[in-house]
Short mmCIF file of C-alpha atoms in Angstrom, two decimals:
data_model
loop_
_atom_site.label_atom_id
_atom_site.label_comp_id
_atom_site.label_asym_id
_atom_site.label_seq_id
_atom_site.Cartn_x
_atom_site.Cartn_y
_atom_site.Cartn_z
CA MET A 17 16.53 16.41 24.51
CA MET A 18 14.43 19.58 24.33
CA ILE A 19 10.65 19.64 23.96
CA TRP A 20 8.09 22.39 23.49
CA LEU A 21 5.59 22.73 26.31
CA ASP A 22 2.97 25.49 26.49
CA GLY A 23 4.89 28.30 24.89
CA GLY A 24 8.57 27.46 24.92
CA LEU A 25 11.37 24.93 24.85
CA GLN A 26 12.11 23.01 28.02
CA ASP A 27 14.59 20.33 28.95
CA VAL A 28 12.89 16.95 28.94
CA GLU A 29 14.03 16.34 32.51
CA SER A 30 12.29 19.44 33.85
CA ALA A 31 9.20 19.65 31.62
CA ARG A 32 6.07 18.66 33.50
CA VAL A 33 2.38 18.32 32.66
CA SER A 34 -0.14 18.42 35.50
CA VAL A 35 -1.37 15.10 36.87
CA PHE A 36 -4.82 16.63 36.44
CA ASP A 37 -4.37 17.19 32.70
CA HIS A 38 -7.47 15.89 30.92
CA GLY A 39 -5.30 14.11 28.38
CA LEU A 40 -3.94 11.97 31.22
CA THR A 41 -7.04 11.50 33.36
CA VAL A 42 -9.63 10.75 30.65
CA GLY A 43 -7.77 10.65 27.33
CA ASP A 44 -9.23 13.99 26.27
CA GLY A 45 -6.67 14.93 23.68
CA ILE A 46 -5.56 14.65 20.09
CA PHE A 47 -2.21 14.22 18.39
CA GLU A 48 -0.30 14.03 15.14
CA THR A 49 2.87 12.15 14.26
CA VAL A 50 4.94 13.86 11.58
CA LYS A 51 7.96 12.37 9.81
CA ALA A 52 11.02 14.63 9.91
CA THR A 53 14.04 14.02 7.69
CA HIS A 54 17.20 15.97 8.55
CA GLY A 55 15.13 18.53 10.40
CA GLN A 56 12.46 18.98 7.73
CA PRO A 57 8.87 17.88 8.50
CA PHE A 58 6.85 16.13 5.82
CA ALA A 59 3.25 17.14 4.94
CA LEU A 60 3.01 19.39 8.00
CA THR A 61 0.14 21.44 6.55
CA ARG A 62 -2.01 18.34 6.09
CA HIS A 63 -1.20 17.17 9.60
CA LEU A 64 -2.19 20.53 11.08
CA GLU A 65 -5.45 20.51 9.12
CA ARG A 66 -6.27 17.06 10.48
CA LEU A 67 -5.32 18.17 13.99
CA THR A 68 -7.90 20.94 13.68
CA ARG A 69 -10.55 18.52 12.41
CA SER A 70 -9.86 16.28 15.40
CA ALA A 71 -10.10 19.29 17.72
CA HIS A 72 -13.51 20.16 16.27
CA GLY A 73 -14.64 16.58 16.78
CA LEU A 74 -13.73 16.70 20.47
CA GLY A 75 -14.94 20.26 20.98
CA LEU A 76 -11.46 21.58 21.75
CA PRO A 77 -10.41 25.13 20.80
CA ASP A 78 -8.79 25.46 17.39
CA PRO A 79 -5.04 24.80 17.63
CA ASP A 80 -2.86 27.77 16.72
CA HIS A 81 -1.10 26.60 13.55
CA ASP A 82 1.48 29.39 13.68
CA GLU A 83 2.47 28.48 17.22
CA ILE A 84 2.69 24.79 16.35
CA ARG A 85 4.87 25.54 13.34
CA ARG A 86 7.18 27.61 15.56
CA ALA A 87 7.22 24.81 18.10
CA CYS A 88 8.05 22.17 15.48
CA ALA A 89 10.85 24.29 14.03
CA ALA A 90 12.32 24.96 17.47
CA VAL A 91 12.23 21.30 18.51
CA LEU A 92 13.72 20.12 15.22
CA ASP A 93 16.48 22.73 15.44
CA ALA A 94 17.27 21.82 19.05
CA ASN A 95 17.39 18.07 18.41
CA PRO A 96 19.18 17.34 15.11
CA MET A 97 18.78 13.78 13.81
CA PRO A 98 18.59 12.06 10.39
CA LEU A 99 15.08 10.64 10.78
CA GLY A 100 12.67 11.65 13.50
CA ARG A 101 9.16 11.10 14.80
CA LEU A 102 7.76 14.55 15.55
CA ARG A 103 4.83 14.24 17.94
CA ILE A 104 2.30 17.07 18.39
CA THR A 105 -0.01 16.50 21.38
CA TYR A 106 -2.91 18.82 22.19
CA THR A 107 -5.13 18.08 25.19
CA GLY A 108 -8.08 19.50 27.08
CA GLY A 109 -5.66 20.85 29.68
CA HIS A 110 -5.89 20.96 33.46
CA GLY A 111 -9.32 19.75 34.53
CA PRO A 112 -11.38 18.04 37.21
CA LEU A 113 -11.25 14.30 37.93
CA GLY A 114 -14.12 13.48 35.59
CA SER A 115 -15.33 14.00 32.06
CA ASP A 116 -16.14 17.69 32.50
CA ARG A 117 -13.42 20.05 31.26
CA GLY A 118 -11.78 22.76 33.31
CA GLU A 119 -11.28 26.38 32.31
CA HIS A 120 -7.48 26.51 32.12
CA GLY A 121 -7.27 26.01 28.37
CA PRO A 122 -5.50 23.32 26.32
CA THR A 123 -2.03 21.88 26.76
CA LEU A 124 0.36 21.76 23.79
CA VAL A 125 3.41 19.49 23.71
CA VAL A 126 5.75 19.00 20.74
CA ALA A 127 8.44 16.35 21.12
CA LEU A 128 10.83 14.50 18.86
CA GLY A 129 12.17 10.96 18.94
CA GLU A 130 14.70 9.31 16.66
CA THR A 131 13.48 6.48 14.45
CA ALA A 132 14.78 4.21 11.72
CA ARG A 133 13.62 3.51 8.18
CA ARG A 134 11.06 0.73 8.09
CA PRO A 135 11.74 -2.60 6.30
CA ASP A 136 10.25 -2.92 2.81
CA THR A 137 7.96 -5.77 3.93
CA THR A 138 6.23 -6.77 7.13
CA ALA A 139 3.84 -9.29 8.69
CA VAL A 140 0.37 -8.46 10.03
CA ILE A 141 -2.35 -10.26 11.94
CA THR A 142 -6.10 -9.81 12.11
CA VAL A 143 -7.70 -9.35 15.52
CA PRO A 144 -11.17 -10.30 16.83
CA TRP A 145 -11.99 -6.79 18.04
CA THR A 146 -13.83 -4.30 15.84
CA ARG A 147 -13.68 -0.64 14.97
CA ASN A 148 -16.93 1.21 15.57
CA GLU A 149 -17.65 3.08 12.34
CA ARG A 150 -20.41 5.06 14.08
CA GLY A 151 -18.59 6.07 17.28
CA ALA A 152 -18.12 9.59 18.60
CA LEU A 153 -14.35 9.39 17.99
CA THR A 154 -14.51 7.75 14.56
CA GLY A 155 -12.10 9.42 12.15
CA LEU A 156 -10.41 11.46 14.88
CA LYS A 157 -6.79 10.97 15.92
CA THR A 158 -7.20 11.05 19.68
CA THR A 159 -4.99 10.08 22.59
CA SER A 160 -7.53 7.38 23.52
CA TYR A 161 -5.20 4.72 22.11
CA ALA A 162 -5.47 1.85 24.61
CA GLU A 163 -7.36 -0.35 22.12
CA ASN A 164 -4.46 0.02 19.71
CA VAL A 165 -1.94 -0.78 22.45
CA VAL A 166 -3.70 -4.08 23.19
CA ALA A 167 -3.99 -5.06 19.52
CA LEU A 168 -0.40 -4.13 18.70
CA ALA A 169 0.88 -6.14 21.66
CA ARG A 170 -0.93 -9.18 20.25
CA ALA A 171 0.65 -8.54 16.85
CA HIS A 172 4.12 -8.49 18.40
CA GLN A 173 3.38 -11.76 20.21
CA HIS A 174 2.75 -13.31 16.79
CA GLY A 175 5.87 -11.90 15.14
CA ALA A 176 3.99 -9.14 13.30
CA SER A 177 4.37 -5.37 13.28
CA GLU A 178 0.70 -4.48 12.82
CA ALA A 179 -2.82 -5.68 13.64
CA LEU A 180 -5.73 -5.16 11.26
CA PHE A 181 -9.32 -4.48 12.37
CA GLY A 182 -12.65 -5.08 10.75
CA ASN A 183 -15.61 -2.88 11.64
CA THR A 184 -18.95 -3.78 13.22
CA VAL A 185 -20.47 -4.87 9.88
CA GLY A 186 -17.59 -7.15 8.91
CA GLN A 187 -15.75 -4.82 6.55
CA LEU A 188 -12.00 -4.30 6.41
CA CYS A 189 -11.13 -1.09 8.25
CA GLU A 190 -7.55 -0.26 9.27
CA GLY A 191 -4.52 -1.10 11.37
CA THR A 192 -3.63 0.20 14.82
CA GLY A 193 -1.58 2.99 13.25
CA SER A 194 -1.87 2.44 9.53
CA ASN A 195 -4.25 2.26 6.60
CA VAL A 196 -4.49 -0.87 4.49
CA PHE A 197 -4.62 -1.28 0.70
CA VAL A 198 -5.32 -4.43 -1.33
CA VAL A 199 -4.73 -5.26 -4.98
CA LEU A 200 -7.57 -7.09 -6.77
CA ASP A 201 -7.33 -7.91 -10.47
CA GLY A 202 -4.43 -5.48 -10.69
CA GLU A 203 -6.42 -2.57 -9.22
CA ILE A 204 -5.65 -0.84 -5.91
CA HIS A 205 -8.43 -0.56 -3.32
CA THR A 206 -8.60 0.84 0.20
CA PRO A 207 -11.50 1.07 2.67
CA PRO A 208 -13.39 4.38 2.57
CA VAL A 209 -13.43 6.70 5.56
CA SER A 210 -17.04 5.59 6.14
CA SER A 211 -15.62 2.20 7.20
CA GLY A 212 -14.43 3.89 10.40
CA CYS A 213 -10.77 4.17 9.44
CA LEU A 214 -8.64 7.18 10.24
CA PRO A 215 -8.22 9.45 7.18
CA GLY A 216 -4.47 8.94 7.04
CA ILE A 217 -2.21 11.56 5.50
CA THR A 218 -0.12 8.96 3.67
CA ARG A 219 -3.33 7.18 2.68
CA ALA A 220 -4.70 10.35 1.07
CA LEU A 221 -1.48 11.02 -0.82
CA THR A 222 -1.35 7.42 -2.03
CA VAL A 223 -4.91 7.64 -3.32
CA GLU A 224 -4.17 10.96 -5.07
CA TRP A 225 -0.89 9.84 -6.60
CA THR A 226 -1.91 6.33 -7.74
CA GLY A 227 -5.64 6.54 -8.48
CA ALA A 228 -6.46 3.90 -5.85
CA ARG A 229 -10.19 3.33 -5.38
CA GLU A 230 -12.03 3.70 -2.06
CA THR A 231 -14.12 0.55 -1.83
CA ASP A 232 -16.21 -1.20 0.82
CA LEU A 233 -14.32 -4.46 1.30
CA PRO A 234 -15.23 -7.53 3.37
CA LEU A 235 -12.63 -8.52 5.93
CA ASP A 236 -12.00 -11.79 4.11
CA VAL A 237 -10.71 -9.86 1.09
CA LEU A 238 -7.33 -10.32 2.77
CA GLU A 239 -7.55 -14.03 1.94
CA ARG A 240 -7.86 -13.44 -1.82
CA ALA A 241 -5.98 -10.21 -2.44
CA GLU A 242 -3.09 -10.48 -4.88
CA GLU A 243 -1.08 -7.93 -2.91
CA VAL A 244 -1.53 -6.08 0.38
CA PHE A 245 0.31 -3.02 1.64
CA LEU A 246 0.15 -0.58 4.52
CA THR A 247 0.56 3.18 4.59
CA SER A 248 1.39 5.47 7.48
CA THR A 249 3.54 8.46 8.34
CA LEU A 250 6.55 6.39 9.36
CA ARG A 251 5.96 3.36 7.13
CA ASP A 252 5.31 5.40 3.97
CA VAL A 253 4.25 2.45 1.75
CA GLN A 254 5.13 -0.98 3.14
CA ALA A 255 4.38 -4.34 1.53
CA VAL A 256 2.80 -7.15 3.56
CA HIS A 257 4.39 -10.59 3.17
CA ARG A 258 2.34 -12.47 5.79
CA ILE A 259 -1.23 -12.18 7.06
CA ASP A 260 -1.82 -14.34 10.14
CA SER A 261 -0.23 -17.65 9.03
CA ALA A 262 -0.64 -17.13 5.27
CA GLU A 263 2.43 -16.09 3.28
CA LEU A 264 1.96 -13.87 0.22
CA PRO A 265 4.16 -14.76 -2.76
CA ALA A 266 6.72 -12.49 -4.43
CA VAL A 267 6.53 -9.54 -2.05
CA PRO A 268 6.57 -6.68 -2.81
CA GLY A 269 4.42 -7.48 -5.82
CA PRO A 270 4.60 -5.41 -9.01
CA VAL A 271 1.74 -3.07 -8.13
CA THR A 272 3.01 -2.42 -4.60
CA ALA A 273 6.56 -1.89 -5.86
CA LYS A 274 5.28 0.71 -8.31
CA VAL A 275 3.31 2.48 -5.57
CA MET A 276 6.42 2.52 -3.39
CA ARG A 277 8.42 4.14 -6.19
CA ILE A 278 5.73 6.71 -6.95
CA PHE A 279 5.38 7.70 -3.31
CA ALA A 280 9.13 8.00 -2.77
CA GLU A 281 9.55 10.14 -5.89
CA ARG A 282 6.60 12.45 -5.24
CA ALA A 283 7.38 12.86 -1.54
CA GLY A 284 11.03 13.54 -2.34
CA HIS A 285 10.07 16.41 -4.67
CA ASP A 286 7.61 18.13 -2.32
CA LEU A 287 7.98 18.15 1.47
CA ASP A 288 4.56 19.75 2.02
CA PRO A 289 2.24 18.27 -0.64
#
């Protein structure tokens, strides 16, 4: 396996990041996960634009899009596989043992891991912890992911693949690595970015391609929704058949099934929408 580290390809066995890298010591970093099918990345331009927005939010230098594109191409070419998870990580770089940054400049890592197509349906749980819709990192895709690790571990303990959060005012927000959509009276709704959710790439495309509405939703909307589905880079559109202990009937429902078809068709016709 070959990865890109700070300017070139390296063997995964010899590539090393400093133990003083700010991404390791204080979680001062950002990342993107990009789906790659037979060596072709999907929606890379949108991912790079979001990476830059996250960099601005953390006060990191603007990532060099041309370099990252070269890095992605090199890694994909060096590691052929049918379906891959392309991970772009960009950190504050070598720094002191504290919150202050050093002067060495950022670290860039691009790596690839093989993955499999997700099932058409999945189970989710709700968790008692909240997303802070007013936090300094709200809406940024940072490497400060420990909260998601804890919540996802709980989901796995309950036979689910995802955990859903509310925010501090009791509204539905997002999953640990996904956005959530609900169907009410035949209409598709998803929490707005103001809820504290990450502005997902697949979420945005789903809204654009289906006319889904961004709506403030109470967390208990999950108890009365006709259909529920998740979106993310590696899930695409995935129906939910169980929420906590409640089973949803006839999954995927007709609206979700249509969204799945629309997304597959549109994404298949344009790799960089």
